[in-house]
Short mmCIF file of C-alpha atoms in Angstrom, two decimals:
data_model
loop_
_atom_site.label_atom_id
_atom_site.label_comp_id
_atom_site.label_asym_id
_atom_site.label_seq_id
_atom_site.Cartn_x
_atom_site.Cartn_y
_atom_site.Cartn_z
CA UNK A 1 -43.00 46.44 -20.47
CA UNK A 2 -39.65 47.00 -21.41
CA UNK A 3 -37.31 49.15 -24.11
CA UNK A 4 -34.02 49.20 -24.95
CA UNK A 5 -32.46 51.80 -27.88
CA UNK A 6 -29.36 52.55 -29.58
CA UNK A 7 -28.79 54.98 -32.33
CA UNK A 8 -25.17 55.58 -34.01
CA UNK A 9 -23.94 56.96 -37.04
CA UNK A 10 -22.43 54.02 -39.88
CA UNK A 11 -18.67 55.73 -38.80
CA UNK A 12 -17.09 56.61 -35.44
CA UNK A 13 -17.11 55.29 -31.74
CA UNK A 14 -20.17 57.59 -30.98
CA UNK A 15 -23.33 55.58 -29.71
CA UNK A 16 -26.50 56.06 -27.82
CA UNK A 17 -27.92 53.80 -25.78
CA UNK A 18 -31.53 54.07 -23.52
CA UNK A 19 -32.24 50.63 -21.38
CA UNK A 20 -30.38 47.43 -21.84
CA UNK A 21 -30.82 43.32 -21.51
CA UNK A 22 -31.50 40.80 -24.44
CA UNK A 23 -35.04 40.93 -26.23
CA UNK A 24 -36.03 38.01 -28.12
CA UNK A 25 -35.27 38.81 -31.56
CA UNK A 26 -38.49 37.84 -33.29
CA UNK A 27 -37.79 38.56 -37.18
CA UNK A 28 -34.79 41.27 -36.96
CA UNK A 29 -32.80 38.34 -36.79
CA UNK A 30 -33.21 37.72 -40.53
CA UNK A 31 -31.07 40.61 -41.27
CA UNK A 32 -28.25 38.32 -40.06
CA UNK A 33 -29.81 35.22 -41.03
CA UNK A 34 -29.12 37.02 -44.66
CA UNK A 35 -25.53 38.05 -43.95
CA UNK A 36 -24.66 34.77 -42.48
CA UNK A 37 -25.80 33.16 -46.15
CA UNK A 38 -23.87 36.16 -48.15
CA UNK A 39 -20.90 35.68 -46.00
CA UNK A 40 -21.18 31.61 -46.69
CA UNK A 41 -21.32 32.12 -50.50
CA UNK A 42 -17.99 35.12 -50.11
CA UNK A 43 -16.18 32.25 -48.17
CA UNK A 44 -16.76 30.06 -51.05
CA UNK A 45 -16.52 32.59 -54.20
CA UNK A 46 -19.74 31.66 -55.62
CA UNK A 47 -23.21 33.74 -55.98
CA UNK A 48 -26.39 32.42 -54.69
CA UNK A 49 -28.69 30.43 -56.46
CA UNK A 50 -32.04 31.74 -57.75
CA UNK A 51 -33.75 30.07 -55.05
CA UNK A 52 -31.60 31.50 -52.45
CA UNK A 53 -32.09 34.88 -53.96
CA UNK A 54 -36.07 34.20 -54.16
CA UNK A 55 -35.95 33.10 -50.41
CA UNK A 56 -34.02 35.87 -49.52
CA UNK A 57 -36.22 38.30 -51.02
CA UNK A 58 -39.40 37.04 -49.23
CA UNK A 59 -37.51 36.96 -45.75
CA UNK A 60 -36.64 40.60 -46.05
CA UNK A 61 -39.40 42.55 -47.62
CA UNK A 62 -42.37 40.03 -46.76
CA UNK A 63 -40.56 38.73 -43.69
CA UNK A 64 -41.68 35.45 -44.91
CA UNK A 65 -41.31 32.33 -42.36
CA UNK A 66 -40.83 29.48 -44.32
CA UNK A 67 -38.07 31.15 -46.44
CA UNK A 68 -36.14 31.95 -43.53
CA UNK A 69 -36.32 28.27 -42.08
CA UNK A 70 -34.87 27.61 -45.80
CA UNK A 71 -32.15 29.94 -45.19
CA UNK A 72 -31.58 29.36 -41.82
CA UNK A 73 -30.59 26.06 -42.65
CA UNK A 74 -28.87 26.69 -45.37
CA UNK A 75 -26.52 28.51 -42.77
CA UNK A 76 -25.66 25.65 -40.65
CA UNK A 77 -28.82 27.13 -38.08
CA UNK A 78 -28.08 28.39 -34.60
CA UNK A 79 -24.29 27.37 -34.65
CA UNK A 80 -23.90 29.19 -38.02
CA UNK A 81 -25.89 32.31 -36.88
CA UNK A 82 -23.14 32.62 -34.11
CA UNK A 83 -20.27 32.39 -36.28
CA UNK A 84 -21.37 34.97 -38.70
CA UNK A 85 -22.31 37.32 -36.33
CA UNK A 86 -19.03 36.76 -34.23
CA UNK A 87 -17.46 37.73 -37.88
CA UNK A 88 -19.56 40.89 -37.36
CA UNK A 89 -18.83 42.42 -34.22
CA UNK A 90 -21.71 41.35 -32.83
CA UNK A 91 -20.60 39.91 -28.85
CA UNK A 92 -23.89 39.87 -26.60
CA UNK A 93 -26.71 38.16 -29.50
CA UNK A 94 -27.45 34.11 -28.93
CA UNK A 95 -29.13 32.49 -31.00
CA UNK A 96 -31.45 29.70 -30.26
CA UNK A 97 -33.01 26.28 -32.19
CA UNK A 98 -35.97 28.46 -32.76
CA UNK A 99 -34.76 31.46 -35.21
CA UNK A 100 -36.94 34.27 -33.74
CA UNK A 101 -35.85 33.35 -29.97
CA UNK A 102 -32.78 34.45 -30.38
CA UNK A 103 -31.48 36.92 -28.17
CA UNK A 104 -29.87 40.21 -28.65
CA UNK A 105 -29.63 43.51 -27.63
CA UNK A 106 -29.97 46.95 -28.90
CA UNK A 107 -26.26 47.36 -29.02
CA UNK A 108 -25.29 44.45 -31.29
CA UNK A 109 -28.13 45.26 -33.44
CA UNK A 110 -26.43 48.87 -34.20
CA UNK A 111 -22.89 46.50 -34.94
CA UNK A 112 -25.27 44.27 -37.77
CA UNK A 113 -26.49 47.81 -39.09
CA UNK A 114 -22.83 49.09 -39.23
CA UNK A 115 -21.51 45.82 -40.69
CA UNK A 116 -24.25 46.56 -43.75
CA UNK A 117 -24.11 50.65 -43.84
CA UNK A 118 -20.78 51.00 -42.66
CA UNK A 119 -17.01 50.65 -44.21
CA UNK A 120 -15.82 47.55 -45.97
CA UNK A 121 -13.13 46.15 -44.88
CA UNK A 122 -11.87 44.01 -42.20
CA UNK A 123 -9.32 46.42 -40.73
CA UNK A 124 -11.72 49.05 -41.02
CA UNK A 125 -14.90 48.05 -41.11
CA UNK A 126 -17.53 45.20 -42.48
CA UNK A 127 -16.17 42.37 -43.51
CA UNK A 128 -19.08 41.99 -45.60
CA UNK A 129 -18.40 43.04 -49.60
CA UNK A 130 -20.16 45.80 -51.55
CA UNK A 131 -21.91 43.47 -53.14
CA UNK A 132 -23.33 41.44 -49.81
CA UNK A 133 -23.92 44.77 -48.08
CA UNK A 134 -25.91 46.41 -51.26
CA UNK A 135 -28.05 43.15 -51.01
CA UNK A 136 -29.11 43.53 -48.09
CA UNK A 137 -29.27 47.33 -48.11
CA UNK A 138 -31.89 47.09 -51.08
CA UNK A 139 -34.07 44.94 -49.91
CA UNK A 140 -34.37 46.94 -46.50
CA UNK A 141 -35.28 49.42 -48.52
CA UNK A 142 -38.35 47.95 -50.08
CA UNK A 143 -39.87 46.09 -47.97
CA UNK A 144 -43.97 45.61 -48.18
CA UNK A 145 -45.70 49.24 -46.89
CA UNK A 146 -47.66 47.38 -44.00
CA UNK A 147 -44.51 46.67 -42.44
CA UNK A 148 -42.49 49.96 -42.87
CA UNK A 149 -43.39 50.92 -39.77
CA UNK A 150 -40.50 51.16 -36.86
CA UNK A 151 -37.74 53.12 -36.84
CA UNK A 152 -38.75 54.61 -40.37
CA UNK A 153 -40.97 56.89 -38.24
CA UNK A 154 -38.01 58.84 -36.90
CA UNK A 155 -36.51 59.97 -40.54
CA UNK A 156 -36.59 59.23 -44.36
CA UNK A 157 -35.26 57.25 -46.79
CA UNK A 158 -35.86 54.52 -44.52
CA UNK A 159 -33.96 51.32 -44.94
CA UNK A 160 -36.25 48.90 -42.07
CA UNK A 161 -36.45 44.98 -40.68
CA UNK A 162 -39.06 45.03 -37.95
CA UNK A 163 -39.68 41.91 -36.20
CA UNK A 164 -42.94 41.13 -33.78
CA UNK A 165 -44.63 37.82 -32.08
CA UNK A 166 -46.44 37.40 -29.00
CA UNK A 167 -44.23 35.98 -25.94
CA UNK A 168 -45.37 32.40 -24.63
CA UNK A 169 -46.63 31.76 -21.65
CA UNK A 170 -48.10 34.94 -21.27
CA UNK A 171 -49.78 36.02 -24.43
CA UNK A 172 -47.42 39.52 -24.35
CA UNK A 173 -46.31 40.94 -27.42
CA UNK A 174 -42.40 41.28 -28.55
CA UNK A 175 -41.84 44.08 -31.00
CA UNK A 176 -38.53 45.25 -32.54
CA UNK A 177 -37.44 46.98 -35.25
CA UNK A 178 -33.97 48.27 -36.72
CA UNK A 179 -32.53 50.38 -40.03
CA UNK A 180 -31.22 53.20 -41.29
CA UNK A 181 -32.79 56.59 -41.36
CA UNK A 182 -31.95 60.67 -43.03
CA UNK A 183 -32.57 62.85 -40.78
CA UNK A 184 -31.24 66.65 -41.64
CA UNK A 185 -29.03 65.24 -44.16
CA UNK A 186 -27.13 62.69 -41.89
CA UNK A 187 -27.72 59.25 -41.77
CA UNK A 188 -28.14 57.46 -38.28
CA UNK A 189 -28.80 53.91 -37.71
CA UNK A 190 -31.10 52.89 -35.08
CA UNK A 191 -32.98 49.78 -32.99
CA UNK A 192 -35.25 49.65 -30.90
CA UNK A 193 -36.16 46.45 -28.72
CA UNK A 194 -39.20 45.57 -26.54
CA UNK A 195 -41.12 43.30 -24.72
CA UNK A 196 -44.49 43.16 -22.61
CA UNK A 197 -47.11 44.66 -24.89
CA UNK A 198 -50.80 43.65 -24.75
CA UNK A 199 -50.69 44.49 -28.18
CA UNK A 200 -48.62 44.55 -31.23
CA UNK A 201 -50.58 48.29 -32.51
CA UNK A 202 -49.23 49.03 -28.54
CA UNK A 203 -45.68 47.69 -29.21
CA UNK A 204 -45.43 49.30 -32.81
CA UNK A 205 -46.50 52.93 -31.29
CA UNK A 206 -43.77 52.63 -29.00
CA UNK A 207 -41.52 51.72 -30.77
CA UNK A 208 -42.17 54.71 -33.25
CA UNK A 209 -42.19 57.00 -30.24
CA UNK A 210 -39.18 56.21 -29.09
CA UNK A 211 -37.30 56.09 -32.51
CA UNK A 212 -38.27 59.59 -32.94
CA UNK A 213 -37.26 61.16 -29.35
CA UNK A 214 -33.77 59.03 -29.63
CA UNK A 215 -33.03 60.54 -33.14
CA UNK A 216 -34.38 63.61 -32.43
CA UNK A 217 -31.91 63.55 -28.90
CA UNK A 218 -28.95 62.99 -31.33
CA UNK A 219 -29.73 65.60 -33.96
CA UNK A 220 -29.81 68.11 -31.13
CA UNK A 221 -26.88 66.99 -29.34
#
């Protein structure tokens, strides 16, 4: 089994880190799948469609599968993914032909949570727009209660994407989840990636676990 964590606030160079290496990204990667599409339609100057908006909506709070193929091909797939997240700060995530293979680390998950809870601005901050980052903010917010689970464990006012699959050839589970938490009055963003569970109840506790000792490290610090 293995765990990797970061925790940060949405402003200054402070960051946390527990374990490193690239996870498989299972369906955390359709935060940026999301941002990648917003960021498409800000190059351009237009808003998206109702469909988009209706496909969007189902990746995010249902994590829906097909809607996310939609979208991710809507973005121009793995080569788009790239690009958008290259626009984001992101440096160590690849993705792959297969959307929830993509690889990433805790790290550059806490840069695509700082790109949507952070500063706008490209000199300053996300070079995503109010509007793009509310989007995505929102629907974090309100995603289905079976799967608010994750890093909402370590704080309140939870804005969540949790992704989980079981890991070919060996049957092992993959479970991840990122957002933003309260905690004390301060917001913190946080992700927490693992592998190697012979469960996904067993990857979801752990996850949870460790949310809650990494915030609870940084509140005390």
């Amino acid at each position: 089994m293995n765990v990797s964590c970061a925790v940060s606030e949405p402003v200054g160079e402070r960051v946390a880190t527990d374990g490193d290496g690239r996870f498989a990204s299972a369906s955390i990667v359709k935060v940026g799948i999301l941002a990648a599409l917003l960021l498409r339609a800000q190059d351009t100057g237009r808003r998206l469609g109702a469909r988009e908006e209706a496909y969007a909506d189902a990746m995010i709070r249902r994590s829906d599968n097909d809607a996310a193929t939609e979208l991710w091909a809507a973005i121009g797939g793995a080569a788009g993914l790239d690009a958008a997240l290259g626009r984001l700060g992101l440096t160590q995530t690849r993705a792959d032909r297969a959307w929830g293979r993509t690889r990433t680390t805790a790290r550059d998950q806490l840069a695509l949570l700082r790109a949507v809870f952070g500063p706008v601005g490209a000199l300053r901050g996300s070079v995503l727009s109010e509007d793009s980052r509310t989007r995505i903010g929102c629907l974090m917010e309100r995603v289905v209660p079976e799967q608010a689970w994750g890093v909402s464990a370590a704080g309140s006012g939870a804005a969540v994407k949790n992704g989980w699959m079981p890991r070919d050839p060996d049957g092992l589970w993959t479970v991840n989840s990122i957002g933003r938490v309260t905690v004390d009055g301060r917001t913190l963003l946080v992700a927490v990636l693992s592998d190697g569970h012979a469960t996904r109840e067993a990857g979801v506790a752990l996850v949870e676990r460790v949310a809650r000792e990494a915030v609870g490290g940084w509140v005390r610090r």
